[in-house]
Every structure is written in C-alpha cells, then in structure tokens.
Amino acid sequence: MNIADQTFPAVDSANEDRAQAIRDQLRDAIVDRRLAPGTKLSEGEVGTLFDVSRTVARAALQMLSFEGLVRTERNRGAFVANPSPEEARQVFASRRLIEPGIAIAAAERMTPAHVVAFKAQLDEEGRFIAERGPSARRSEIKASGDFHLLLASVAGNVILQRFMEELVARSSLVIALYGRSGVSSCGHSEHMNILEALESGNAERASALMLHHIDHIEADLDLRVRSGPALRQALEF
Amino acid sequence: MNIADQTFPAVDSANEDRAQAIRDQLRDAIVDRRLAPGTKLSEGEVGTLFDVSRTVARAALQMLSFEGLVRTERNRGAFVANPSPEEARQVFASRRLIEPGIAIAAAERMTPAHVVAFKAQLDEEGRFIAERGPSARRSEIKASGDFHLLLASVAGNVILQRFMEELVARSSLVIALYGRSGVSSCGHSEHMNILEALESGNAERASALMLHHIDHIEADLDLRVRSGPALRQALEF
DNA sequence: GGAGAAAAGATTGCATACGATTTTTGCGAT
DNA sequence: ATCGCAAAAATCGTATGCAATCTTTTCTCC
C-alpha cells in the first residue's frame, strides 16, 4: 500500500519530513526548468499534486522561499523565482567570494575516495554533454552544479555547504534564464582541471582555477535587460 | 504614509507577516541570551505567549530552524540551538571567508551618509561597553554584531547580507556560550579602525583588518569540550 | 524497595474549516 | 463594443481538531 501509491512523488522518506521531500522535488523541477520562472505554485495545487494537505504544501513552499527559489506575495501566492540581472550578478559575486575558499579547504581534505567520487561525477557530466536535446541540456546544468556541491561537501563546512546549495540552485535558474551558449562543455574541461589541482594537493591553483571558472560561467550570461524589465515584471511573465 | 508606518522595525506589523514578527522577537531573545541554549520552545507555549495559534508559531520556529538558531527534532519539538565547538569553528571559518570580501565591497560603496550611520553605531557600541552589568553585556554583543550587519548592508549584496545575518546571529550564540573575557572593548577599537579604513577608501586595509578582527574574536573563545560533550548533549542542557 | 510495564498526559504532525483578501466573471449602462 | 461595478469563485491566512508519538506517572510484581 505504501509502496504502491508512493511510487514517484515522495521518494521513500518514511520517517523523513514530507514537506522536505516535496521541497526537494519542487527544487529539482525548478532547477531543471520543468517549472518555468514565474509559474504560480498554489498551495492547493501543490497539495493535491503530492497528495498532502495545504499545510504541508505551504511548509514546502516556505522553505523554497527561504532559499530564494520562489517568491511569495501575501494573499497572492507563491511563484517560481524570476531572478533579475542584478540578482544574477549578486549570486555570482557571492560565489566568487565563497568558492575559491571552498576549493582551498577541499584541496586540503581530499582523500582517494573523494577523487573516485569526483571522477564518477565528471564522467556523468561528460555523458550528458555528449547527448543532445533539451532534456540532456537540463541534466547537463544539473550535473555541472553537482560538481560544485560535491566540492562543498568535501570542504567539510556544513554551513558553507548549505550556502552553496542555495547559490548553486539559484545559479541554475539564472543560467537557464540568461545562459547563452553551450559554455558547459568548456566548463567541463575546467572542472577536470580543478580536479587535477585538487588531486595534486595544489590548493592555490585549485582556488585560482575556480575563480576563473566562475568568471567564465558568468561571462557566458547575457545580463542585459531584455525588452523592458518593468513590463516583464508587471506582466509577471 | 510611507514614512509614518515604517517608523521602526514594524512591531505592530499590520500588513507584515505575523510569523516573521515572532521570529524576529525570538531571534533577539536567543541572540541576547534571554533564552538559554537548549531551552525548549514548544509550539503551544510560543503560540499562547504571542497570542497566536500553533500554526503561526510553528512557522516562526521553522524559520529559526532554517537559520540554525533552533534545532527541531521530529515529534519532540524545537530547542534553542546549542552549537558545538566544531559548529562554532565552522561559523568563524565561514566569516573569515566572506567578511573580508564584504569589507572590500563596502569600502568601494561608502558614502558620507554611511559614515554617519557607522559613527552612530560605534557611539552606541561604546556606550554599552562603558556600562556594566549583565544586561549591558548582552547589548554589547548585539551592538557588536550590528556593526557587521551594517557593513554587510553597505556592501549592497542582499544574498551575502542574508548569509551574514545568519552568521552574526550564530556568532552571538557562540560568543555567549564560549566567550571568555571582555574582548569586546578590544573589538570596539578594531571596529573603529575598520571604519577609518573604509572612510579613507582603503579597501585592502579594511579587508585585512576585518580578517584580523575575526581572528581575534575567535581567539577569545574557549572551544575546548567541557565536562563531556556527549553527556551534555544527552541531558540536553 | 526497585525494576519494568501499562496508562495518563503532553506535544507534535497533519488535515480540515472558516473568515479575509484577491481575482475573475457576469451584467448593465454609456 | 467598452467600461464600470457588483457578485461569484478562487486562494490565502489562521484557528482548531484528531491521530500519532513521545514523556511522565503510576501501578504491579519480584
């Protein structure tokens, strides 16, 4: 009975919080761009979709609003975030500040097991790049983010790790919105270079490579305001 | 109209969210150490105390749990966070990574109005240090944190600003728990030096001073495990 | 008297209900 | 046909109720 109806939504998460499970699925959907920015996420809809009451759906949406992935307006509802160019710049400014330091910390804590995990991660990343199609592109963005999350977990600071989770999620949104080309293939090779530096314990080099990597990602964005930002906001789309 | 109702931190909060107001008050109480680490915050108690239902009290507690100021255990309730020495170290490691960069950004954006605000802030800080007594010490810790928050707001990156809000709040908890002496008077002069550097537009110097300042704060902590950490955790007090 | 088990009490997780607010729809006037 | 306004529908904010879980007390048995 449990197995049957909890097939897809709400993974296993028996003792876990249901709201958390819903948040995770919604976050994946947002980061994967299956939910477009501006989409309304009504409490009732989310609730019926995941077969829970509005109470827990609301809790999930509140969590996402804390992470900056949805914006809530009083008495109006929750919407998938539509980050402005300015917000996008701030996301990357934050990453430039934090990630080089994370790379240094990670370099000092790398173990052979970590190296194996990174190689598996990069393999998967390469596979998605080889594929074509919109679905592959989404997976590609997600895999690219996972590299940075893996690095954060190796660094061993859970606070910074959580910050990075938020920043990576928001970056994915920004890239989906403002991304120009397939810089990702270039990003893939940069990831490999970073791993090389980490593997050889060259913390400084890893840090510098990371900084450049972030610069490259941001440089690929087209952050000019398009077709009147006020109108866009007013129309909420 | 705008001026009238936005007098101060919206205690009345007519159109504001009530849960948010409760969160703010609870946060202040935690940071001020009026609520000791480990204290249980039951939904019902908080609700009756603020004259709201459990629903909104619960929302406030959820917010605080996101910020790391309370820890919630399923089916058991919410407790004021009791950061471990390891957690304390990670808080300061995060600050060492972020705040020097914030100082640089702030130095580049300082205006005369900002300088005035900083001077007022430092005046108040000095006043609390001059006073004696436990209440003054609490205000002193809070004022010291406010300096860093003011700096973050000047830096102009709302994402980093929110990160700093969390880090400063957790720092206050840590200092209250593990703080040794009145390093704060020393911290006050360091704040003044930082302001000097900011005022003269010397970003590099401000950044370096900030890094040392954080080091000094952490150096004043006694992060040795005291009287068995496992026992302490087990007894939850 | 102490240890263990069962019951009572307290607290959380979740669903539902109801008033308030916003958005949409329907209808008549210009 | 368009605009304005009022009623209806939808949605949110919040309170409350019930079942599940945890804690404490009490009772029994050794």
mmCIF file of C-alpha atoms in Angstrom, chain A residues 6 25 57 67 75 86 107 109 111 123 149 151 153 182 186 193 204 207 212 219 225 235:
data_model
loop_
_atom_site.group_PDB
_atom_site.id
_atom_site.type_symbol
_atom_site.label_atom_id
_atom_site.label_comp_id
_atom_site.label_asym_id
_atom_site.label_seq_id
_atom_site.Cartn_x
_atom_site.Cartn_y
_atom_site.Cartn_z
ATOM 1 C CA GLN A 6 4.267 6.459 -3.179
ATOM 2 C CA GLN A 25 11.123 17.562 -5.774
ATOM 3 C CA ALA A 57 2.471 22.080 0.875
ATOM 4 C CA GLU A 67 16.219 29.559 -0.484
ATOM 5 C CA ASN A 75 -2.582 36.796 -0.174
ATOM 6 C CA GLU A 86 21.067 42.360 -10.717
ATOM 7 C CA ALA A 107 42.173 20.546 -1.519
ATOM 8 C CA ARG A 109 40.960 17.396 2.780
ATOM 9 C CA THR A 111 41.173 11.609 0.021
ATOM 10 C CA ASP A 123 32.058 11.012 -16.150
ATOM 11 C CA LEU A 149 28.127 20.723 -4.445
ATOM 12 C CA LEU A 151 33.327 20.104 -3.747
ATOM 13 C CA SER A 153 30.771 18.648 0.792
ATOM 14 C CA GLY A 182 26.945 25.713 -24.550
ATOM 15 C CA CYS A 186 34.136 24.394 -21.723
ATOM 16 C CA ASN A 193 41.443 20.928 -14.427
ATOM 17 C CA GLU A 204 46.250 27.715 -4.591
ATOM 18 C CA SER A 207 41.361 28.185 -5.945
ATOM 19 C CA HIS A 212 38.289 31.798 -13.367
ATOM 20 C CA ALA A 219 30.707 35.804 -18.813
ATOM 21 C CA VAL A 225 17.701 43.804 -19.598
ATOM 22 C CA LEU A 235 3.017 41.077 -16.586
#
